[in-house]
Amino acid sequence: MMKIRQILRHIITVAAGVFVLVGIPFLRTGYFRSLISGRTDAVTSPSVIIEEPSGEYVVMINKAMHTDGKKLDDWVRFFEGGDVTYIFEDICCSVPVQDAGAVEMAQSFRSRLPENQMRIEEADVTLLLSRADEKKYDILILSKDIAEAFRADTQPSEETVRIEISGTESTESGTGSPDARSDL
């Protein structure tokens, strides 16, 4: 009888020690909280996809920021509305703060990606286009009206992929061919 009590006390002591060393730190992690709450983690796709706004938009991708041709092709396919499983690259999408449609379109794109893969940077349209002239952007989204008003689509360049989006359809026109319309 005495031996059984000692064995049980030993088992309880060891279990309590393991819980204090491993269990309590695990309970305080964000991973445990996300398991309990059902939230998504950084690598799973979001559960709510924001619909694309109506209108016509221009997406410009700086080729200098995407030197891997396969990743560039994946991003082009993604912005054209194609199905892309994984792109192991984070991006920063610049949109004019005055262009509500472009901001909503960027949020729609972000909702289709894993959490934290796309950062949206809102800035004044003049500042954005000035930075775009110097090739200091990653992805730039403008409504077609803003692009035409500020003449953002009249300066051809071999360093930019230009994608026009209208609703759920899009057309690419800047992959480097001499007669393609590339911007900025």
Short mmCIF file of C-alpha atoms in Angstrom, two decimals:
data_model
loop_
_atom_site.label_atom_id
_atom_site.label_comp_id
_atom_site.label_asym_id
_atom_site.label_seq_id
_atom_site.Cartn_x
_atom_site.Cartn_y
_atom_site.Cartn_z
CA MET A 1 0.00 0.00 0.00
CA MET A 2 2.82 2.38 0.86
CA LYS A 3 4.62 1.64 -2.39
CA ILE A 4 1.53 2.45 -4.49
CA ARG A 5 1.23 5.86 -2.78
CA GLN A 6 4.88 6.63 -3.49
CA ILE A 7 4.51 5.64 -7.15
CA LEU A 8 1.36 7.76 -7.54
CA ARG A 9 2.99 10.74 -5.79
CA HIS A 10 6.02 10.37 -8.06
CA ILE A 11 3.84 10.24 -11.20
CA ILE A 12 1.83 13.29 -10.08
CA THR A 13 5.02 15.23 -9.24
CA VAL A 14 6.62 14.44 -12.59
CA ALA A 15 3.40 15.28 -14.49
CA ALA A 16 3.10 18.60 -12.63
CA GLY A 17 6.74 19.42 -13.40
CA VAL A 18 6.31 18.64 -17.10
CA PHE A 19 3.14 20.75 -17.20
CA VAL A 20 4.92 23.70 -15.55
CA LEU A 21 7.91 23.44 -17.94
CA VAL A 22 6.04 22.69 -21.18
CA GLY A 23 2.29 23.11 -20.72
CA ILE A 24 2.12 26.63 -19.29
CA PRO A 25 4.42 28.17 -21.96
CA PHE A 26 2.40 26.42 -24.69
CA LEU A 27 -0.87 27.74 -23.24
CA ARG A 28 0.52 31.29 -23.45
CA THR A 29 1.51 31.06 -27.14
CA GLY A 30 -0.46 32.59 -29.98
CA TYR A 31 -0.59 29.17 -31.61
CA PHE A 32 -2.66 27.76 -28.74
CA ARG A 33 -4.97 30.79 -28.79
CA SER A 34 -5.53 30.40 -32.53
CA LEU A 35 -6.31 26.70 -32.06
CA ILE A 36 -8.96 27.57 -29.49
CA SER A 37 -10.44 30.59 -31.31
CA GLY A 38 -10.34 29.05 -34.80
CA ARG A 39 -8.46 32.01 -36.35
CA THR A 40 -6.23 31.42 -39.35
CA ASP A 41 -2.47 31.45 -39.09
CA ALA A 42 0.10 33.13 -41.35
CA VAL A 43 0.22 30.40 -44.00
CA THR A 44 -3.41 29.54 -44.53
CA SER A 45 -5.60 31.39 -46.97
CA PRO A 46 -8.18 33.77 -45.59
CA SER A 47 -11.71 32.49 -45.18
CA VAL A 48 -13.43 35.69 -46.39
CA ILE A 49 -12.55 36.92 -49.86
CA ILE A 50 -13.50 40.52 -50.58
CA GLU A 51 -15.21 40.96 -53.94
CA GLU A 52 -13.51 43.04 -56.60
CA PRO A 53 -15.04 46.49 -57.07
CA SER A 54 -16.54 47.42 -60.40
CA GLY A 55 -14.58 49.60 -62.77
CA GLU A 56 -11.36 49.44 -64.72
CA TYR A 57 -7.96 49.30 -63.04
CA VAL A 58 -4.30 49.24 -63.97
CA VAL A 59 -1.81 47.06 -62.09
CA MET A 60 1.88 47.79 -62.64
CA ILE A 61 4.54 45.38 -61.47
CA ASN A 62 8.15 46.55 -61.17
CA LYS A 63 10.24 43.82 -62.84
CA ALA A 64 13.35 44.91 -60.90
CA MET A 65 11.67 43.85 -57.66
CA HIS A 66 10.83 40.39 -59.05
CA THR A 67 13.99 39.03 -60.63
CA ASP A 68 12.83 35.40 -60.52
CA GLY A 69 10.92 34.93 -63.78
CA LYS A 70 8.68 32.19 -62.40
CA LYS A 71 7.58 34.32 -59.44
CA LEU A 72 6.96 37.27 -61.77
CA ASP A 73 4.81 35.04 -64.00
CA ASP A 74 2.94 33.81 -60.91
CA TRP A 75 2.23 37.39 -59.79
CA VAL A 76 1.05 38.32 -63.30
CA ARG A 77 -1.27 35.29 -63.32
CA PHE A 78 -2.51 36.19 -59.81
CA PHE A 79 -3.36 39.79 -60.73
CA GLU A 80 -5.01 38.61 -63.95
CA GLY A 81 -7.39 36.58 -61.79
CA GLY A 82 -5.80 33.18 -62.39
CA ASP A 83 -5.46 30.49 -59.77
CA VAL A 84 -2.07 30.46 -58.04
CA THR A 85 -1.45 28.00 -55.21
CA TYR A 86 1.66 29.42 -53.48
CA ILE A 87 3.99 32.29 -54.22
CA PHE A 88 6.83 32.35 -51.71
CA GLU A 89 7.41 36.08 -51.89
CA ASP A 90 5.94 39.01 -49.97
CA ILE A 91 4.86 42.13 -51.81
CA CYS A 92 4.05 45.75 -51.08
CA CYS A 93 1.15 47.16 -53.04
CA SER A 94 1.06 50.96 -53.41
CA VAL A 95 -2.26 52.70 -54.02
CA PRO A 96 -3.28 56.35 -54.05
CA VAL A 97 -5.16 57.34 -50.91
CA GLN A 98 -7.49 59.47 -53.09
CA ASP A 99 -8.44 56.45 -55.24
CA ALA A 100 -11.08 54.55 -53.21
CA GLY A 101 -11.61 52.00 -55.97
CA ALA A 102 -7.90 51.14 -56.17
CA VAL A 103 -7.73 50.79 -52.37
CA GLU A 104 -10.71 48.42 -52.46
CA MET A 105 -9.16 46.46 -55.36
CA ALA A 106 -5.90 46.11 -53.40
CA GLN A 107 -7.84 44.87 -50.37
CA SER A 108 -9.61 42.36 -52.62
CA PHE A 109 -6.27 41.06 -53.89
CA ARG A 110 -4.90 40.91 -50.35
CA SER A 111 -7.90 38.88 -49.22
CA ARG A 112 -6.98 36.16 -51.74
CA LEU A 113 -3.46 35.75 -50.32
CA PRO A 114 -2.18 34.23 -47.08
CA GLU A 115 -2.16 36.62 -44.14
CA ASN A 116 0.65 39.21 -44.15
CA GLN A 117 1.90 38.30 -47.64
CA MET A 118 0.72 41.58 -49.15
CA ARG A 119 1.16 44.91 -47.44
CA ILE A 120 -0.94 47.82 -48.71
CA GLU A 121 0.74 51.22 -48.68
CA GLU A 122 -1.52 54.22 -49.24
CA ALA A 123 0.07 57.51 -50.29
CA ASP A 124 -0.71 60.67 -52.20
CA VAL A 125 -1.04 60.01 -55.94
CA THR A 126 1.62 62.59 -56.84
CA LEU A 127 4.10 61.01 -54.43
CA LEU A 128 3.32 57.51 -55.75
CA LEU A 129 3.80 58.50 -59.37
CA SER A 130 7.01 60.33 -58.50
CA ARG A 131 8.33 57.18 -56.82
CA ALA A 132 7.11 55.13 -59.78
CA ASP A 133 9.13 57.32 -62.16
CA GLU A 134 12.22 56.39 -60.14
CA LYS A 135 11.20 52.67 -60.04
CA LYS A 136 10.81 52.78 -56.24
CA TYR A 137 7.71 50.64 -55.97
CA ASP A 138 6.84 46.95 -56.00
CA ILE A 139 3.22 46.77 -57.18
CA LEU A 140 1.15 49.82 -58.10
CA ILE A 141 -2.64 49.73 -58.48
CA LEU A 142 -4.53 52.68 -59.98
CA SER A 143 -8.04 53.11 -61.31
CA LYS A 144 -7.93 53.70 -65.03
CA ASP A 145 -9.43 57.19 -64.54
CA ILE A 146 -6.64 58.22 -62.14
CA ALA A 147 -4.00 56.67 -64.42
CA GLU A 148 -5.33 58.68 -67.39
CA ALA A 149 -5.81 61.88 -65.39
CA PHE A 150 -2.23 61.84 -64.13
CA ARG A 151 -0.88 60.40 -67.41
CA ALA A 152 0.55 57.42 -65.59
CA ASP A 153 -0.03 55.15 -68.56
CA THR A 154 1.68 57.22 -71.26
CA GLN A 155 5.34 56.54 -70.41
CA PRO A 156 6.41 53.16 -71.84
CA SER A 157 9.15 51.17 -70.11
CA GLU A 158 10.67 47.71 -70.44
CA GLU A 159 10.97 47.50 -66.64
CA THR A 160 7.24 47.34 -65.92
CA VAL A 161 4.53 44.77 -66.49
CA ARG A 162 1.19 46.49 -67.03
CA ILE A 163 -2.05 44.60 -66.48
CA GLU A 164 -5.48 46.07 -67.17
CA ILE A 165 -8.31 44.71 -65.05
CA SER A 166 -11.99 45.17 -65.77
CA GLY A 167 -14.31 43.35 -63.38
CA THR A 168 -13.10 39.75 -63.31
CA GLU A 169 -11.41 39.86 -66.74
CA SER A 170 -7.97 41.33 -67.40
CA THR A 171 -5.44 41.75 -70.17
CA GLU A 172 -1.67 41.94 -69.93
CA SER A 173 0.15 44.40 -72.14
CA GLY A 174 3.68 44.88 -70.88
CA THR A 175 5.84 41.79 -70.85
CA GLY A 176 8.69 43.32 -72.74
CA SER A 177 7.65 43.12 -76.39
CA PRO A 178 8.60 46.25 -78.37
CA ASP A 179 5.03 47.14 -79.32
CA ALA A 180 3.51 46.47 -75.86
CA ARG A 181 2.31 49.37 -73.74
CA SER A 182 4.43 49.32 -70.58
CA ASP A 183 4.21 52.03 -68.02
CA LEU A 184 6.40 53.95 -65.68
#
